[in-house]
XYZ file of C-alpha atoms in Angstrom:
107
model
C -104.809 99.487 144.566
C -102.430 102.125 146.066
C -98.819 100.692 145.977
C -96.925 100.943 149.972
C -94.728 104.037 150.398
C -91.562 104.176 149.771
C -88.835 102.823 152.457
C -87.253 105.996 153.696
C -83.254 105.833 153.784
C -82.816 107.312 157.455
C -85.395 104.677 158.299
C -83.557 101.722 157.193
C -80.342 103.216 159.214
C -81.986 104.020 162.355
C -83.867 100.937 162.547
C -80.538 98.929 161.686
C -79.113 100.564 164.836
C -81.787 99.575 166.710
C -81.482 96.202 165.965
C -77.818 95.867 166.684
C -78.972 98.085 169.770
C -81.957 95.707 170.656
C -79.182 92.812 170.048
C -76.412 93.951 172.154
C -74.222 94.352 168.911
C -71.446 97.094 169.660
C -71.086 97.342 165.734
C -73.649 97.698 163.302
C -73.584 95.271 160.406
C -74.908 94.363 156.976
C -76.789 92.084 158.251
C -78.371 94.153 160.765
C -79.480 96.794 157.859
C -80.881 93.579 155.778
C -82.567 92.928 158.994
C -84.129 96.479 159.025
C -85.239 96.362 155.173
C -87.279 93.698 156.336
C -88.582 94.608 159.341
C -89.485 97.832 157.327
C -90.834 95.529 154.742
C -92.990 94.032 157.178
C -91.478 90.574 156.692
C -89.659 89.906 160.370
C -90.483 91.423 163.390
C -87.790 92.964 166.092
C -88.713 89.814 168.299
C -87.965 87.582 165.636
C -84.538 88.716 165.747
C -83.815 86.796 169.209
C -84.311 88.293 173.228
C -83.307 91.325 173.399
C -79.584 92.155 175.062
C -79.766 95.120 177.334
C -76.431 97.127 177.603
C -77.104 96.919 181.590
C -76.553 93.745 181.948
C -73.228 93.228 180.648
C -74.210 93.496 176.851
C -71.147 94.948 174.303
C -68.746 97.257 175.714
C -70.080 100.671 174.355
C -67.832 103.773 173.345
C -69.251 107.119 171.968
C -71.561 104.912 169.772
C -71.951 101.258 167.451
C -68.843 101.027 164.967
C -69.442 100.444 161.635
C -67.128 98.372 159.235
C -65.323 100.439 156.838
C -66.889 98.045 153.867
C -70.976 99.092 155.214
C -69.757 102.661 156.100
C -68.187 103.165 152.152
C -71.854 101.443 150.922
C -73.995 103.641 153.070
C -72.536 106.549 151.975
C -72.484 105.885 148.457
C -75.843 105.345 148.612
C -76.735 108.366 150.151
C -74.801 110.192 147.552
C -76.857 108.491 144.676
C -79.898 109.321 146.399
C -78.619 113.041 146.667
C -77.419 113.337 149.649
C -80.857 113.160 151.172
C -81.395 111.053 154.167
C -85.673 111.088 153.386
C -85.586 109.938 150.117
C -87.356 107.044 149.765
C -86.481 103.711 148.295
C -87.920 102.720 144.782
C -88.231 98.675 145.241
C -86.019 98.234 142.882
C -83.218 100.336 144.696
C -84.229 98.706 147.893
C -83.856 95.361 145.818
C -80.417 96.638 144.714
C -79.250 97.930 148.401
C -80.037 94.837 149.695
C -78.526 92.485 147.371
C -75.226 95.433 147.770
C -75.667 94.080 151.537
C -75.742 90.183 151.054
C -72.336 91.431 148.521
C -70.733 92.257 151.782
C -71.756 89.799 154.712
């Protein structure tokens, strides 16, 4: 039995900002990267999240791009330091355990 690759860091990140994107959330939270991990996972699907919000039609007022709150900016990038610096390095499941219980820490 071959075990499931590895969740890619950048993955988890540009999926999270999808799904504040795909929300209508002008800043990305933890709870959109736990929402990521397990759509990544396989365990939730982007239309279980709710309808989508299109920025068209009056969705969040959008600047240069999503904010991020200092607390999940400071965890994000300590993670990416301890995986060294190296936004392709995948995710052991028992760092992706770790991250996300780091992100339930912080909702």
């Amino acid at each position: 039995m071959t075990s499931p690759e590895p969740i890619r860091f950048a993955d988890i990140l540009t999926t999270a900002s999808a799904v504040a994107n795909y929300l209508g959330a002008a800043t990305i939270t933890a709870a959109h990267l736990l929402d990521a991990i397990a759509i990544l996972c396989g365990e939730r699907r982007m239309e279980d999240l709710g309808r989508p919000v299109s920025p068209l039609l009056g969705g969040a007022t959008r600047g240069a791009g999503p904010a991020v709150p200092p607390a999940v900016q400071e965890l994000v990038q300590r993670w990416f330091a301890a995986l060294g610096s190296d936004p392709n390095a995948g995710l052991a499941p028992e760092q992706l355990a770790a991250l996300r219980q780091d992100l339930v820490d912080i909702s």
